[in-house]
XYZ file of C-alpha atoms in Angstrom:
561
model
C -72.617 32.315 -141.086
C -75.070 31.877 -138.236
C -77.979 34.306 -138.101
C -80.154 32.570 -135.543
C -80.609 35.822 -133.565
C -81.913 37.888 -136.481
C -85.683 38.340 -136.318
C -87.562 35.985 -138.582
C -89.014 38.735 -140.780
C -85.607 40.281 -141.441
C -84.217 36.831 -142.193
C -86.890 36.142 -144.784
C -86.351 39.510 -146.448
C -82.614 38.903 -146.641
C -83.140 35.382 -147.936
C -85.569 36.483 -150.660
C -83.157 39.229 -151.706
C -80.297 36.734 -151.838
C -82.322 34.271 -153.887
C -83.307 36.987 -156.344
C -79.638 37.898 -156.796
C -78.798 34.259 -157.415
C -81.588 34.013 -159.974
C -79.989 36.827 -161.969
C -76.878 34.647 -162.262
C -78.909 31.811 -163.736
C -79.458 29.942 -160.484
C -82.764 28.177 -159.823
C -83.556 28.077 -163.521
C -85.760 25.001 -163.147
C -87.722 26.619 -160.320
C -88.391 29.788 -162.305
C -89.352 27.839 -165.421
C -91.388 25.095 -163.751
C -93.727 26.151 -160.983
C -96.652 24.227 -159.560
C -99.134 26.910 -160.517
C -98.016 26.606 -164.142
C -99.869 23.293 -164.135
C -103.660 23.037 -163.888
C -104.880 22.736 -160.310
C -106.280 19.258 -161.006
C -103.088 18.041 -162.701
C -101.781 15.053 -160.757
C -98.190 13.972 -160.084
C -97.563 10.346 -159.169
C -95.577 7.183 -159.764
C -96.404 3.608 -160.688
C -95.623 -0.096 -160.628
C -97.386 -3.239 -161.871
C -98.550 -6.328 -160.026
C -96.270 -8.928 -161.565
C -93.232 -6.638 -161.310
C -93.567 -5.565 -157.682
C -95.808 -7.911 -155.683
C -93.995 -11.245 -155.565
C -95.906 -13.804 -153.478
C -96.714 -15.692 -156.668
C -98.093 -18.768 -154.874
C -99.366 -16.977 -151.772
C -102.964 -16.985 -150.536
C -104.560 -18.760 -153.477
C -102.927 -16.993 -156.417
C -102.256 -19.199 -159.455
C -99.639 -18.736 -162.212
C -99.784 -16.168 -164.973
C -98.059 -16.567 -168.329
C -95.120 -14.537 -167.003
C -94.559 -16.947 -164.117
C -94.096 -19.787 -166.593
C -92.032 -17.597 -168.948
C -89.540 -16.515 -166.291
C -89.166 -20.000 -164.817
C -88.160 -21.220 -168.271
C -85.122 -18.918 -168.121
C -86.256 -16.314 -170.650
C -85.051 -13.263 -168.704
C -81.557 -11.877 -169.259
C -80.321 -12.632 -165.730
C -82.373 -15.863 -165.516
C -84.291 -14.402 -162.587
C -87.949 -14.816 -161.683
C -90.443 -12.483 -160.097
C -91.388 -14.950 -157.358
C -90.422 -12.383 -154.713
C -89.737 -9.236 -156.786
C -89.897 -6.222 -154.437
C -92.339 -8.106 -152.159
C -94.979 -5.441 -152.540
C -97.549 -7.986 -151.392
C -96.174 -7.842 -147.853
C -94.531 -4.408 -147.847
C -97.361 -2.286 -149.251
C -97.830 -0.340 -146.003
C -94.160 0.582 -145.918
C -94.328 1.623 -149.558
C -97.448 3.749 -149.081
C -95.800 5.493 -146.126
C -92.837 6.288 -148.384
C -95.186 7.619 -151.053
C -96.793 9.893 -148.512
C -93.434 11.074 -147.186
C -92.271 11.855 -150.720
C -95.371 13.812 -151.650
C -97.023 11.578 -154.248
C -100.544 12.640 -155.118
C -101.403 9.421 -156.952
C -100.164 5.873 -157.357
C -100.789 3.824 -160.478
C -100.723 0.055 -160.035
C -102.252 -3.014 -161.620
C -104.322 -5.871 -160.262
C -103.180 -9.444 -160.758
C -106.009 -11.206 -162.591
C -104.886 -14.600 -161.288
C -104.778 -13.314 -157.704
C -108.407 -12.161 -157.866
C -109.714 -14.977 -160.119
C -107.100 -17.746 -159.908
C -108.600 -19.689 -162.821
C -109.296 -16.584 -164.885
C -113.019 -16.950 -164.313
C -115.404 -18.414 -161.765
C -114.852 -18.236 -158.025
C -113.184 -15.177 -156.535
C -110.176 -15.525 -154.245
C -111.144 -13.828 -150.936
C -107.510 -13.302 -149.959
C -106.801 -11.564 -153.241
C -109.806 -9.290 -152.807
C -108.719 -8.563 -149.236
C -105.196 -7.635 -150.329
C -106.310 -5.091 -152.905
C -108.939 -3.652 -150.575
C -106.265 -3.166 -147.934
C -103.888 -1.586 -150.423
C -106.506 0.826 -151.766
C -107.604 1.780 -148.256
C -104.011 2.380 -147.203
C -103.471 4.738 -150.133
C -106.652 6.673 -149.442
C -105.828 6.982 -145.741
C -102.633 8.776 -146.789
C -104.405 11.067 -149.240
C -103.091 9.282 -152.346
C -105.344 8.636 -155.351
C -105.389 5.010 -156.605
C -105.209 4.745 -160.409
C -105.783 1.093 -161.279
C -104.876 -0.890 -164.381
C -106.840 -4.113 -164.789
C -104.283 -5.919 -166.918
C -100.522 -5.449 -167.180
C -99.220 -8.380 -169.282
C -100.032 -11.119 -166.750
C -102.735 -13.310 -168.317
C -103.808 -16.266 -166.140
C -101.992 -19.295 -167.527
C -105.216 -21.299 -167.412
C -106.756 -19.098 -170.125
C -103.685 -19.417 -172.333
C -103.775 -23.202 -171.928
C -107.511 -23.436 -172.544
C -108.039 -21.259 -175.618
C -104.769 -19.379 -176.414
C -105.735 -16.259 -174.505
C -105.943 -13.106 -176.613
C -106.153 -15.075 -179.851
C -109.651 -16.275 -178.960
C -112.855 -14.205 -178.862
C -113.627 -16.030 -175.605
C -111.261 -13.602 -173.896
C -113.795 -10.791 -174.361
C -116.366 -12.320 -172.028
C -113.804 -13.488 -169.480
C -112.062 -10.110 -169.334
C -115.400 -8.330 -168.945
C -116.396 -10.598 -166.059
C -113.017 -10.031 -164.404
C -113.461 -6.272 -164.812
C -116.946 -6.558 -163.315
C -115.507 -8.185 -160.186
C -112.974 -5.368 -159.796
C -115.538 -2.629 -160.389
C -117.869 -4.151 -157.782
C -115.225 -4.832 -155.140
C -113.099 -1.683 -155.461
C -115.059 0.818 -157.542
C -116.433 2.875 -154.655
C -112.891 4.134 -153.923
C -111.280 4.169 -157.372
C -111.818 7.072 -159.739
C -109.511 6.073 -162.605
C -109.585 2.677 -164.303
C -107.354 1.583 -167.182
C -108.255 -1.622 -169.007
C -104.926 -2.798 -170.468
C -101.332 -1.625 -170.402
C -99.479 -1.217 -173.708
C -101.410 -3.678 -175.892
C -99.506 -2.476 -178.961
C -96.135 -3.389 -177.427
C -97.559 -6.525 -175.826
C -99.051 -7.978 -178.988
C -96.036 -7.144 -181.156
C -93.712 -8.695 -178.583
C -95.933 -11.701 -177.873
C -97.207 -12.607 -181.350
C -94.814 -11.010 -183.844
C -91.301 -10.987 -182.374
C -91.494 -13.551 -179.575
C -90.007 -11.345 -176.841
C -92.942 -11.898 -174.458
C -95.032 -14.929 -173.542
C -96.619 -16.912 -175.082
C -93.709 -16.487 -177.570
C -95.657 -17.049 -180.741
C -94.026 -15.846 -183.972
C -92.993 -16.878 -187.466
C -90.482 -15.750 -190.082
C -89.555 -12.961 -190.516
C -90.936 -11.942 -187.126
C -88.919 -14.368 -185.031
C -85.420 -13.374 -186.102
C -84.206 -12.724 -182.534
C -86.240 -15.276 -180.560
C -86.887 -18.662 -182.124
C -90.572 -19.509 -181.738
C -91.916 -23.026 -182.187
C -95.485 -21.895 -182.942
C -97.273 -18.821 -184.223
C -98.071 -16.767 -187.300
C -96.640 -13.245 -187.244
C -98.629 -12.216 -190.308
C -102.016 -12.442 -188.579
C -101.798 -13.082 -184.829
C -100.738 -9.570 -183.692
C -103.770 -8.132 -185.486
C -106.149 -10.752 -184.090
C -104.934 -10.176 -180.520
C -105.299 -6.390 -180.785
C -108.767 -6.812 -182.270
C -109.892 -8.919 -179.325
C -108.312 -6.471 -176.904
C -110.176 -3.503 -178.368
C -113.449 -5.416 -178.105
C -112.573 -6.440 -174.533
C -111.805 -2.859 -173.583
C -115.029 -1.607 -175.154
C -117.081 -4.304 -173.434
C -115.584 -3.544 -170.009
C -115.940 0.208 -170.553
C -119.613 -0.161 -171.477
C -120.172 -2.276 -168.371
C -118.589 0.370 -166.152
C -120.525 3.219 -167.714
C -123.835 1.382 -167.480
C -123.451 -0.007 -163.966
C -120.927 2.103 -162.060
C -120.125 5.493 -163.535
C -123.178 7.380 -162.320
C -122.771 5.965 -158.826
C -119.003 6.335 -158.439
C -118.291 9.189 -160.863
C -115.182 7.429 -162.141
C -113.449 7.234 -165.507
C -112.321 4.305 -167.628
C -109.616 4.551 -170.265
C -106.897 2.575 -171.947
C -103.134 2.768 -172.135
C -100.757 2.536 -175.089
C -97.038 2.726 -175.604
C -96.429 5.857 -177.664
C -93.210 6.007 -179.620
C -92.867 9.286 -181.445
C -91.807 8.621 -185.036
C -90.791 11.726 -187.030
C -89.245 11.424 -190.516
C -85.462 11.133 -190.617
C -85.289 13.454 -193.625
C -87.674 15.903 -195.226
C -88.051 13.704 -198.308
C -91.646 13.067 -199.312
C -91.140 9.299 -199.071
C -89.850 9.577 -195.492
C -92.681 11.893 -194.450
C -95.218 9.425 -195.833
C -93.378 6.579 -194.095
C -93.425 8.519 -190.818
C -97.203 8.901 -190.956
C -97.523 5.214 -191.831
C -95.394 4.226 -188.821
C -97.520 6.412 -186.547
C -100.667 4.817 -187.984
C -99.321 1.324 -187.326
C -98.060 2.106 -183.857
C -100.525 4.665 -182.483
C -103.449 4.643 -184.902
C -103.780 0.863 -184.553
C -105.734 1.481 -181.338
C -106.423 5.215 -181.423
C -108.289 5.253 -184.733
C -110.840 2.642 -183.589
C -111.304 4.536 -180.306
C -111.946 7.848 -182.034
C -113.285 6.864 -185.469
C -114.483 3.280 -185.013
C -112.084 1.627 -187.485
C -108.423 0.948 -188.224
C -106.326 3.475 -190.203
C -106.705 3.259 -193.964
C -102.959 2.728 -194.343
C -103.172 -0.416 -192.204
C -106.229 -1.787 -193.979
C -104.574 -1.182 -197.352
C -101.257 -2.806 -196.494
C -102.482 -5.667 -194.286
C -105.628 -6.411 -196.257
C -107.722 -9.373 -195.194
C -105.218 -10.319 -192.482
C -106.512 -7.544 -190.232
C -109.981 -8.300 -188.817
C -112.960 -6.085 -189.570
C -115.360 -4.537 -187.080
C -119.069 -5.003 -187.500
C -121.142 -1.839 -187.406
C -122.237 -2.684 -183.872
C -118.652 -3.301 -182.747
C -117.490 -0.068 -184.330
C -120.102 1.931 -182.446
C -119.224 0.121 -179.215
C -115.515 0.950 -179.503
C -115.831 4.530 -180.738
C -115.790 6.905 -177.790
C -115.320 4.101 -175.244
C -112.275 5.690 -173.540
C -112.754 8.570 -171.102
C -109.005 9.168 -171.224
C -105.843 7.883 -172.893
C -102.873 6.653 -170.872
C -99.501 7.307 -172.486
C -96.354 5.315 -171.825
C -93.591 7.283 -173.505
C -89.851 6.729 -173.334
C -88.484 6.980 -176.855
C -88.395 8.758 -180.187
C -87.347 6.893 -183.341
C -86.623 8.444 -186.721
C -88.334 6.938 -189.747
C -87.272 6.281 -193.326
C -89.169 4.567 -196.092
C -87.999 1.023 -196.813
C -88.582 0.425 -200.548
C -86.133 -2.494 -200.654
C -87.981 -4.476 -197.982
C -88.002 -7.952 -199.561
C -90.445 -10.381 -197.973
C -90.016 -13.517 -200.109
C -93.752 -13.958 -199.793
C -93.647 -13.736 -195.982
C -95.208 -10.979 -193.912
C -95.246 -9.741 -190.354
C -96.097 -6.512 -188.541
C -92.816 -4.787 -189.427
C -92.882 -5.911 -193.059
C -96.395 -4.487 -193.270
C -95.238 -1.187 -191.760
C -92.343 -1.112 -194.250
C -90.080 1.478 -192.627
C -86.540 1.763 -191.302
C -86.036 3.008 -187.737
C -83.140 4.930 -186.187
C -82.775 6.056 -182.584
C -80.965 9.229 -183.708
C -80.855 11.103 -186.990
C -77.239 9.990 -187.435
C -77.867 6.342 -186.587
C -77.868 3.578 -189.193
C -81.520 2.579 -189.626
C -82.814 -0.896 -188.905
C -86.053 -2.619 -189.767
C -87.388 -3.428 -186.300
C -87.648 -1.706 -182.948
C -85.459 -3.587 -180.458
C -86.802 -3.091 -176.911
C -83.491 -4.335 -175.468
C -81.478 -1.692 -177.303
C -80.220 1.719 -176.175
C -82.662 4.582 -176.666
C -81.410 8.131 -175.982
C -83.500 10.702 -174.147
C -85.500 13.070 -176.345
C -88.025 15.116 -174.318
C -89.154 17.077 -177.376
C -90.697 13.863 -178.710
C -93.213 13.860 -175.849
C -94.268 17.405 -176.659
C -94.741 16.556 -180.335
C -96.672 13.417 -179.435
C -99.087 15.325 -177.210
C -99.556 17.891 -179.963
C -100.311 15.089 -182.428
C -103.022 13.695 -180.165
C -104.520 17.170 -179.929
C -104.509 17.801 -183.666
C -105.413 14.361 -185.045
C -107.656 12.914 -182.341
C -109.594 15.896 -181.013
C -107.480 16.583 -177.908
C -108.625 13.711 -175.653
C -107.856 13.778 -171.922
C -104.381 12.293 -171.465
C -102.426 10.923 -168.512
C -98.724 10.230 -168.961
C -98.810 6.850 -167.249
C -95.164 5.936 -167.653
C -91.998 7.874 -168.243
C -88.733 7.085 -166.533
C -85.010 6.535 -166.654
C -83.304 3.136 -166.701
C -79.994 2.778 -164.872
C -77.651 -0.197 -164.351
C -77.965 -2.549 -161.416
C -75.123 -0.800 -159.575
C -76.697 2.646 -159.887
C -75.653 5.133 -157.220
C -78.253 6.487 -154.838
C -77.307 9.976 -156.004
C -79.097 9.578 -159.348
C -78.651 13.072 -160.764
C -78.944 11.749 -164.325
C -82.491 10.609 -163.586
C -83.303 14.035 -162.149
C -82.089 15.720 -165.333
C -83.981 13.189 -167.466
C -87.259 13.718 -165.657
C -86.919 17.488 -165.511
C -86.619 17.454 -169.298
C -89.811 15.451 -169.757
C -91.757 17.427 -167.150
C -90.718 20.586 -168.959
C -91.875 19.112 -172.248
C -95.208 18.232 -170.654
C -95.661 21.789 -169.420
C -94.871 23.140 -172.877
C -97.572 20.896 -174.354
C -100.092 22.037 -171.736
C -99.343 25.668 -172.538
C -99.972 24.830 -176.184
C -103.454 23.604 -175.351
C -103.124 19.833 -174.949
C -105.518 18.168 -172.526
C -102.817 16.571 -170.359
C -104.131 15.682 -166.896
C -101.243 14.040 -165.044
C -97.762 12.559 -165.048
C -96.615 9.294 -163.418
C -92.955 8.375 -163.022
C -91.956 4.802 -163.770
C -91.282 3.366 -161.321
C -91.878 4.141 -157.661
C -89.562 1.430 -156.338
C -87.054 -0.675 -158.243
C -88.937 -3.660 -159.639
C -88.470 -6.811 -161.673
C -88.106 -5.318 -165.145
C -89.546 -6.912 -168.268
C -86.841 -9.010 -170.004
C -84.093 -7.469 -167.834
C -85.026 -8.894 -164.429
C -82.946 -7.194 -161.749
C -80.149 -5.931 -164.016
C -81.671 -2.478 -164.459
C -83.353 0.040 -162.190
C -86.084 2.589 -162.868
C -87.137 3.300 -159.287
C -87.215 6.527 -157.351
C -86.669 4.264 -154.353
C -83.771 1.807 -154.306
C -84.556 -1.793 -153.374
C -81.678 -3.958 -152.172
C -82.537 -7.249 -153.865
C -79.587 -8.919 -152.106
C -81.032 -8.083 -148.710
C -83.443 -10.549 -147.154
C -85.667 -7.693 -146.002
C -85.521 -5.973 -149.421
C -84.543 -2.712 -147.764
C -85.953 0.440 -149.343
C -83.866 3.607 -149.599
C -85.003 6.715 -151.479
C -82.604 7.902 -154.152
C -81.738 11.552 -154.697
C -84.515 11.708 -157.285
C -86.990 10.804 -154.558
C -85.509 12.394 -151.449
C -84.064 15.810 -152.154
C -84.085 17.248 -148.708
C -86.391 16.441 -145.817
C -88.158 13.624 -147.612
C -89.453 15.474 -150.644
C -89.089 14.412 -154.249
C -87.084 16.508 -156.708
C -88.962 14.976 -159.600
C -92.358 15.549 -158.025
C -91.569 18.871 -156.366
C -94.181 20.677 -158.438
C -96.956 18.637 -156.851
C -96.829 20.756 -153.705
C -94.958 24.013 -154.361
C -96.410 27.367 -155.272
C -95.005 30.537 -156.774
C -91.421 31.711 -156.569
C -92.737 34.633 -154.489
C -93.355 32.332 -151.517
C -90.292 30.214 -152.106
C -88.456 31.582 -149.063
C -90.437 29.360 -146.731
C -89.689 26.307 -148.851
C -86.000 26.459 -149.742
C -84.286 23.484 -148.159
C -81.018 23.227 -150.036
C -79.334 25.198 -152.772
C -76.143 23.625 -153.988
C -73.860 23.153 -156.961
C -73.341 19.913 -158.881
C -70.437 20.517 -161.221
C -71.013 23.788 -163.050
C -74.761 23.586 -162.451
C -76.643 25.108 -159.547
C -79.454 22.994 -158.125
C -82.357 24.190 -156.001
C -83.736 21.743 -153.464
C -86.814 22.562 -151.451
C -88.695 21.382 -148.403
C -92.426 20.748 -148.347
C -92.663 21.340 -144.623
C -93.177 25.083 -144.788
C -90.034 25.944 -142.821
C -86.362 26.188 -143.641
C -84.133 23.958 -141.530
C -80.921 24.475 -143.483
C -80.088 26.559 -146.526
C -76.835 26.076 -148.386
C -76.185 28.632 -151.112
C -73.169 27.926 -153.264
C -72.248 30.174 -156.143
C -71.020 28.172 -159.176
C -67.383 28.526 -160.133
C -68.558 29.402 -163.641
C -69.926 32.627 -162.189
C -66.617 33.465 -160.561
C -67.534 32.454 -157.041
C -66.547 29.664 -154.707
C -67.978 30.632 -151.331
C -70.597 28.454 -149.655
C -73.052 30.237 -147.361
C -74.818 28.261 -144.671
C -77.806 29.768 -142.909
C -79.353 28.178 -139.814
C -82.362 29.079 -137.708
């Protein structure tokens, strides 16, 4: 019905009354439960990508290969693809930043390619690489978007791997610190949040225990899926993590001594956080659950908070896990201003008393647990990153509570959380919307319970080259047509839910339900479920109000003004 001649005030009163009636029928449940002012005023909503997954331009303007360039060209990705072009973020960053602005992102998390800034891993800077990241940072700031930068996201310069085996050598500590110093000097005046490494726990298990990632070093029983020609799974994962923690601490000290007072920024680290509750309430499974959490989370968190590895790890791994000197322990303890969480999955844990090693050891043998993705699933001995993992938002809440209770409630940013869909995913990605709403709700619950959670970043902003999967799976809020020469971008429903505003990130701009009348853009039914879609523009252009059939109605009301 057209009501364009009704005075604006009367229209708003009628609209608010109508919305309130709909709310009594269960409509707009997400809006009533999740409001922007439920989150702290400084809580940030954003999205992310990484350099090697989005930039492309692998041989452009002086960049030299990383270990992932060599790895993909050897055919190690499921679809045999490479990331030579990826989503061409190197050339399309202005278009992408404009999309971010249109969709209401408050922050964008991305990584810097070490081999684009320092092509040989050390020594002379690459002016073109510095120019690119300066331009990208400036473009973000000009659109009011905070840059959150990760220094390292898997892509070690190949020269350092060839020279001294990368993270297996203590030489990496000095080289990483010098690389960080370059980034702090060149970009630090505009960057308030620095993360040293992304997911070292996943990276070092996959690279040095199981052989999923380059440099594909592993040994029995670690290399049961990928056959490695070199490596020692019983010691190398622990050595690599040890050198990472020292690298992080060294770079963090450098920033705090030289930059923090001047730029008022923060430096933290990022981990992949599986939540690992016991599968049963048996004492053995509860002990195994804590052991799994120690191995997966405590491996890095305990040194950061307490200055040493968990006792369960030191007991089970023994002399194969390196020791910190007193000086190193003091350097690492308290070195992170915040913790970045990448969380996608919950696994259920059972003790594994029959774990026969035949004298061989690796990370999973040391952990000595069985893992299941559901409580009804048959447990296995290793986490398979290529396997199906169901959504479980409650795991994120429990994880945040654990960090509060066991590690003194450190500041936390959820750096990655997202939904993977097949290559042929429809643009109307309602499953992703439901997935993300669940995890945002879990985050809010944790905040209300006192956790120090500062922000949430969706993975990923655009579809990217995915680790191991290439272009066969999509995480993006924005669809990228990888068959199109121009790599056309098109926001999905999860990113463009009416007038260019993101459903997933709608809480970044909206206020209370009391002032919702000026922000309703679309109210419609999807199956038996009513969905509220809003506009960030402060005015209603179209409102569609459809009563769900489950409530006995079938009439669609359209209001124009």
